[in-house]
Every structure is written in structure tokens, then in C-alpha cells.
XYZ file of C-alpha atoms in Angstrom:
324
model
C 54.961 -38.254 33.795
C 56.496 -35.737 36.190
C 57.971 -38.602 38.225
C 59.782 -40.006 35.168
C 61.083 -36.546 34.237
C 62.462 -35.988 37.721
C 64.000 -39.474 37.741
C 65.931 -38.654 34.576
C 67.113 -35.377 36.080
C 68.221 -37.048 39.315
C 70.114 -39.690 37.361
C 71.965 -36.903 35.571
C 72.767 -35.173 38.852
C 74.095 -38.478 40.206
C 76.913 -38.560 37.645
C 80.493 -38.715 38.965
C 81.807 -35.483 40.394
C 84.226 -35.116 37.499
C 81.237 -34.656 35.215
C 79.762 -31.938 37.420
C 82.436 -29.272 37.241
C 80.140 -26.343 36.287
C 79.384 -23.872 39.046
C 76.190 -22.784 37.281
C 73.109 -24.483 38.683
C 69.961 -25.470 36.765
C 68.017 -22.821 38.707
C 70.472 -20.178 37.485
C 69.337 -20.854 33.922
C 65.660 -20.609 34.814
C 66.339 -17.234 36.452
C 68.432 -16.073 33.486
C 65.691 -16.898 30.974
C 63.172 -15.032 33.125
C 65.461 -12.004 33.247
C 65.863 -12.098 29.466
C 62.261 -12.710 28.450
C 60.087 -11.699 31.373
C 57.634 -13.724 33.420
C 55.331 -15.983 31.395
C 53.538 -18.290 33.784
C 52.760 -21.792 32.613
C 54.986 -21.402 29.534
C 58.222 -23.182 28.661
C 61.208 -21.212 29.938
C 63.065 -21.932 26.708
C 61.537 -22.286 23.236
C 58.391 -20.688 24.622
C 56.831 -20.098 21.207
C 56.106 -23.164 19.134
C 53.640 -25.418 17.372
C 52.909 -29.118 17.801
C 53.089 -31.544 14.907
C 52.567 -35.221 14.307
C 54.842 -37.509 12.363
C 56.390 -40.884 11.740
C 59.970 -42.128 11.695
C 61.012 -44.920 9.337
C 64.595 -46.215 9.681
C 66.707 -46.831 6.605
C 67.797 -50.296 5.547
C 71.408 -49.276 6.211
C 70.562 -48.273 9.787
C 68.661 -51.533 10.362
C 71.715 -53.451 9.187
C 74.386 -51.399 10.938
C 72.878 -50.333 14.271
C 71.716 -52.464 17.206
C 69.302 -49.961 18.736
C 65.627 -50.980 18.559
C 64.943 -47.450 17.337
C 66.162 -48.695 13.946
C 64.722 -52.206 13.989
C 61.103 -51.656 12.973
C 59.250 -50.563 9.882
C 58.178 -47.268 11.436
C 57.028 -45.615 14.624
C 54.909 -42.597 15.584
C 56.497 -39.291 16.564
C 55.214 -36.309 18.484
C 56.975 -33.153 17.298
C 57.331 -29.520 18.226
C 58.716 -26.754 16.004
C 59.745 -23.663 17.937
C 61.506 -20.341 18.205
C 64.474 -20.029 20.565
C 64.210 -18.093 23.809
C 61.617 -17.578 26.496
C 59.441 -14.942 24.797
C 56.174 -16.484 23.499
C 55.578 -13.374 21.352
C 58.937 -13.206 19.552
C 58.428 -12.446 15.824
C 58.936 -15.399 13.487
C 61.447 -13.409 11.426
C 63.863 -13.015 14.352
C 67.513 -13.783 13.646
C 67.643 -16.570 16.208
C 67.707 -20.381 16.140
C 64.665 -22.467 15.286
C 64.073 -25.694 17.156
C 62.687 -29.112 16.321
C 62.023 -31.564 19.144
C 60.797 -35.117 18.635
C 59.523 -37.934 20.805
C 59.549 -41.369 19.203
C 57.538 -44.167 20.797
C 59.073 -47.583 20.195
C 56.891 -50.697 19.826
C 57.574 -51.725 23.440
C 56.387 -48.330 24.697
C 59.820 -46.881 25.501
C 60.616 -43.354 24.352
C 63.459 -41.655 22.535
C 63.872 -37.877 22.341
C 65.643 -35.560 19.939
C 66.192 -31.845 20.600
C 67.719 -29.923 17.702
C 68.502 -26.394 16.539
C 68.724 -24.812 13.115
C 72.309 -23.730 13.884
C 75.156 -26.250 13.440
C 76.703 -25.258 16.784
C 75.469 -24.343 20.253
C 75.926 -20.895 21.778
C 78.689 -21.823 24.248
C 81.018 -24.656 25.194
C 79.848 -25.297 28.765
C 77.179 -24.219 31.288
C 79.277 -21.510 32.939
C 80.092 -19.830 29.634
C 76.485 -20.094 28.460
C 75.111 -18.671 31.703
C 77.536 -15.752 31.465
C 76.337 -15.062 27.944
C 72.688 -15.080 29.019
C 73.480 -12.667 31.841
C 75.442 -10.381 29.493
C 72.360 -10.233 27.243
C 70.055 -9.192 30.065
C 68.138 -6.039 29.061
C 68.845 -2.774 30.849
C 66.388 -0.215 32.231
C 65.446 0.788 28.674
C 64.370 -2.783 27.919
C 67.235 -3.354 25.481
C 70.437 -5.403 25.851
C 73.746 -3.579 26.032
C 75.528 -4.393 22.752
C 78.861 -3.257 24.157
C 78.606 -5.530 27.177
C 77.743 -8.494 24.941
C 80.692 -7.753 22.638
C 83.091 -7.604 25.583
C 81.796 -10.928 26.854
C 82.116 -12.614 23.473
C 85.657 -11.274 23.090
C 86.604 -12.856 26.417
C 84.738 -16.095 25.605
C 85.464 -17.036 21.981
C 83.334 -20.179 22.250
C 80.255 -17.913 22.224
C 81.089 -16.456 18.805
C 80.515 -19.286 16.260
C 76.744 -19.523 16.708
C 76.339 -15.731 16.664
C 78.476 -15.469 13.526
C 76.458 -18.229 11.832
C 73.183 -16.461 12.643
C 74.539 -13.161 11.349
C 75.595 -14.657 8.003
C 72.579 -16.921 7.377
C 68.999 -15.696 6.885
C 66.166 -16.831 9.141
C 64.257 -19.822 7.729
C 61.455 -19.199 5.236
C 59.530 -22.086 6.792
C 59.954 -24.684 9.501
C 60.057 -27.128 6.577
C 63.005 -25.439 4.801
C 65.750 -25.562 7.394
C 68.141 -28.237 8.601
C 68.061 -29.139 12.290
C 71.238 -30.174 14.109
C 71.542 -32.444 17.136
C 74.609 -30.409 18.305
C 75.764 -32.935 20.918
C 77.863 -36.066 20.463
C 76.350 -39.474 21.141
C 77.512 -43.071 20.906
C 75.409 -45.660 19.097
C 75.861 -49.398 19.439
C 76.691 -51.155 16.179
C 75.554 -54.710 15.540
C 79.186 -55.781 15.261
C 79.797 -54.638 18.834
C 81.562 -51.311 18.372
C 80.173 -48.029 19.634
C 80.000 -45.464 16.885
C 80.731 -41.845 17.753
C 78.081 -39.754 16.018
C 76.522 -36.376 15.571
C 73.433 -35.894 13.432
C 71.211 -33.478 11.594
C 67.866 -33.538 9.802
C 68.070 -32.437 6.174
C 64.798 -31.169 4.649
C 63.810 -32.943 1.442
C 62.145 -29.671 0.345
C 65.587 -28.034 0.362
C 66.828 -25.157 2.495
C 65.406 -21.685 1.984
C 65.786 -18.499 3.998
C 63.974 -15.176 4.097
C 65.327 -12.388 1.918
C 65.808 -8.868 3.285
C 62.392 -7.669 2.107
C 60.671 -10.662 3.689
C 62.483 -10.129 6.986
C 61.226 -6.542 7.027
C 57.632 -7.318 6.025
C 56.870 -10.805 7.365
C 53.991 -11.027 9.863
C 54.844 -11.928 13.421
C 53.365 -15.425 13.294
C 53.811 -16.783 9.766
C 55.724 -20.014 10.492
C 52.807 -22.180 11.737
C 50.674 -21.010 8.807
C 53.368 -21.844 6.248
C 53.827 -25.278 7.795
C 50.095 -25.963 7.654
C 49.883 -24.764 4.038
C 52.798 -26.996 3.054
C 51.242 -30.021 4.757
C 48.138 -29.667 2.593
C 50.385 -30.758 -0.300
C 51.544 -33.870 1.555
C 54.011 -34.895 4.271
C 57.089 -32.805 5.019
C 60.080 -35.139 5.075
C 63.521 -34.861 6.627
C 66.452 -37.238 6.097
C 68.121 -38.138 9.394
C 71.832 -37.949 8.575
C 74.377 -39.422 10.985
C 77.974 -38.168 10.889
C 80.675 -40.598 12.035
C 83.304 -38.995 14.246
C 87.010 -39.698 14.572
C 88.811 -40.145 17.937
C 90.106 -36.572 17.808
C 86.649 -35.053 17.279
C 85.259 -33.372 20.372
C 82.506 -35.107 22.321
C 82.279 -32.458 25.064
C 82.026 -29.105 23.251
C 78.857 -28.372 21.229
C 80.195 -24.940 20.207
C 82.776 -26.610 17.926
C 81.946 -28.220 14.594
C 83.560 -31.423 13.474
C 85.770 -31.142 10.398
C 84.038 -31.331 7.036
C 84.288 -34.564 5.109
C 83.500 -37.003 7.896
C 81.618 -40.122 6.654
C 77.838 -39.886 6.787
C 74.921 -42.237 6.290
C 71.159 -41.881 6.237
C 69.623 -43.326 9.401
C 66.022 -42.911 8.236
C 63.266 -40.501 7.293
C 61.172 -38.355 9.611
C 57.849 -37.451 8.012
C 55.658 -34.654 9.361
C 52.037 -35.475 8.513
C 50.054 -32.898 10.499
C 50.397 -29.831 12.683
C 48.503 -28.103 15.452
C 46.778 -29.378 18.549
C 48.255 -29.778 22.013
C 49.699 -33.299 21.942
C 53.258 -31.983 22.380
C 52.376 -29.518 25.140
C 52.804 -31.911 28.108
C 56.031 -33.430 26.722
C 59.361 -32.480 28.244
C 61.695 -32.953 25.274
C 64.812 -33.937 27.243
C 67.529 -35.112 24.805
C 68.933 -37.404 27.504
C 65.866 -39.650 27.122
C 67.514 -42.284 24.920
C 66.479 -45.740 23.793
C 68.649 -48.826 24.216
C 71.849 -48.727 22.196
C 72.424 -44.977 22.656
C 74.648 -43.217 25.184
C 75.609 -39.575 25.645
C 79.024 -38.036 25.199
C 80.882 -36.100 27.904
C 79.176 -32.807 27.041
C 78.431 -30.728 30.189
C 75.795 -28.692 28.314
C 73.910 -31.899 27.510
C 74.166 -33.068 31.121
C 72.801 -29.763 32.405
C 69.752 -29.957 30.176
C 67.989 -32.727 32.148
C 67.770 -30.934 35.514
C 67.060 -27.545 33.903
C 64.311 -29.035 31.740
C 62.832 -30.849 34.747
C 62.615 -27.621 36.753
C 61.015 -25.790 33.837
C 58.600 -28.696 33.315
C 57.549 -28.772 36.951
C 57.037 -25.014 37.051
C 55.064 -25.116 33.829
C 52.736 -27.829 35.149
C 52.136 -25.845 38.330
C 51.432 -22.606 36.461
C 54.656 -20.827 37.418
């Protein structure tokens, strides 16, 4: 498994020089997450706190008809899932005003894999690796163990691409449950259509239970670890289902800046349904949810954040396996 992870990372690093403009290195991000969250050996450097889940993906009839990828050709396929809190602190409270994550690994009938890595925010925290690394460093806690709010504000003022996610988090409550939030793919991908064209897409998972956030009283009184319990309680009633919604982009829509939303009103279609049927266990623990692991018919956009994720994830994965 480690060999395949490293192969993906090396393939990413072998991209043309024009795609490797960032000066930030993957190791810089590992160090930055350690500085932010402390040393937690054998734990994921990002999204350290989470819970495994099991599910199934069933493509829609429209996706089977429109798209050439084998991901959409069958009746259904198993999925290993992980719901998580953002950041490298495995003890962060579940009411924190931070993104939630949902990662998925689909196994196609021929054994090949396809990964999704999504956040509960519709945009990423920065436009490129250098800007994101600067933001992480600006958030580094001082001697008192707390970040310097003034330093962060100065950085955001100088880097406006770091504001949209923070503003969204400030104006939207934390999710009431992992089952009551939408999860956004953030990056732009291209999907092969059966007619031969490549469709420019972004996507999100829309919860069939509807979206619900914590109110102010719940934020103040919620226990530190309520999200896995609420997911388990909900699953006793039956599967938790998400509609996989694909958004079709226009030529002018960015494919290299995940901090910018596409304009509202772009055409959408339902690509399928992801059903969560169980939670708990450790099946997701050894999986490195690299969003560059794509099945046939998919290709990535020119997003430098997306390209940086493979080598950074591979380093974190290797360190986690070796107990670092």
C-alpha cells in the first residue's frame, strides 16, 4: 500500500515545471501542522480526529448515460468512508467552528480505486500552497499557547484569498451532525463524457436529511465528542444518504483556485447516491485518502493546492505508519 501511495506522490512531483511554481514544500506543511497542533505520533497530520464508516455508491441513470467513467457504469460499489474534524489536534471539540471532512474510497469492480476528499466549506482556505502555508504559520500559537489574532488579521488583509473560507465559517454554525452538512469537493476536475467531450466539473454531497447546524446554546453546551455518537444513533434508523451533485463549469470558471466559488446558477445534475450504512471500526485507518487517486475518465484541473496534496499526504502516511 505504501508503495502505491508513494508512486502517486512521485507522479505528482514529476509534473512539468510550470505546474510546480510553489516554493512551499510538502515537508513545510507537515512541520506547520505540528507547530499548530503539537506532536501526535502515529496520527494523521491533518484531520487527526475522525471516525470510520462503511457505505455504498450507486450511480444515477443520468450519470450512466452521460459519463464514460467506469465509476458510473455499475449498479453499485462499496465505499470506505471517514468523517473528520479539520486540523491536526485529535482532541479538538466537536463544536469547533472549523471545517468538517468526508473522505471516501470507492472500489470499482475491477479492483481499481477512486478517492474523494471533501470539506463542509464551499471554498478552501487559500488559493495556492504558498498562501496556505503562510496562513498556517500566521496561526501558530505563541508562548501562551494561543494564536495572535492581530497577526492573523494582518496576514488575511494582505492575502484576500484566505478570507472567504474564514468568513463562511464565521457566518455559518458548526454542523449538528456529520449527517446534516453538505461536503464540497473544492477542486475542479474533468470528466470524460460518452460523446467524447471532457466536462469541467466541481461537486458536492447534499445530505438527504437536510442541513442543520448547532445553535448558540448547543455550541456552548455540546460535549467534546458528540459527532460519532449522533452518527451512530442516526444509522440505527437506517442508511444516511447523500446526493452527489456535479456542477458543470464554463470556460471562464477557475480550475486552479479552490478559494474562489463558481458563479451561482451553473447547470447541475445528480451523479448518484452515497449511502452510509455503518460507522466505527478501523477499516479507514490505513487508507490515505489522496484526492488525486482517480478512476479512468477523470483528470485533475490545474490547481496547485490539489497537486501539493499527494506528496504531503504521502509523507504524513509514511510517518503515521512508522509511528512518527
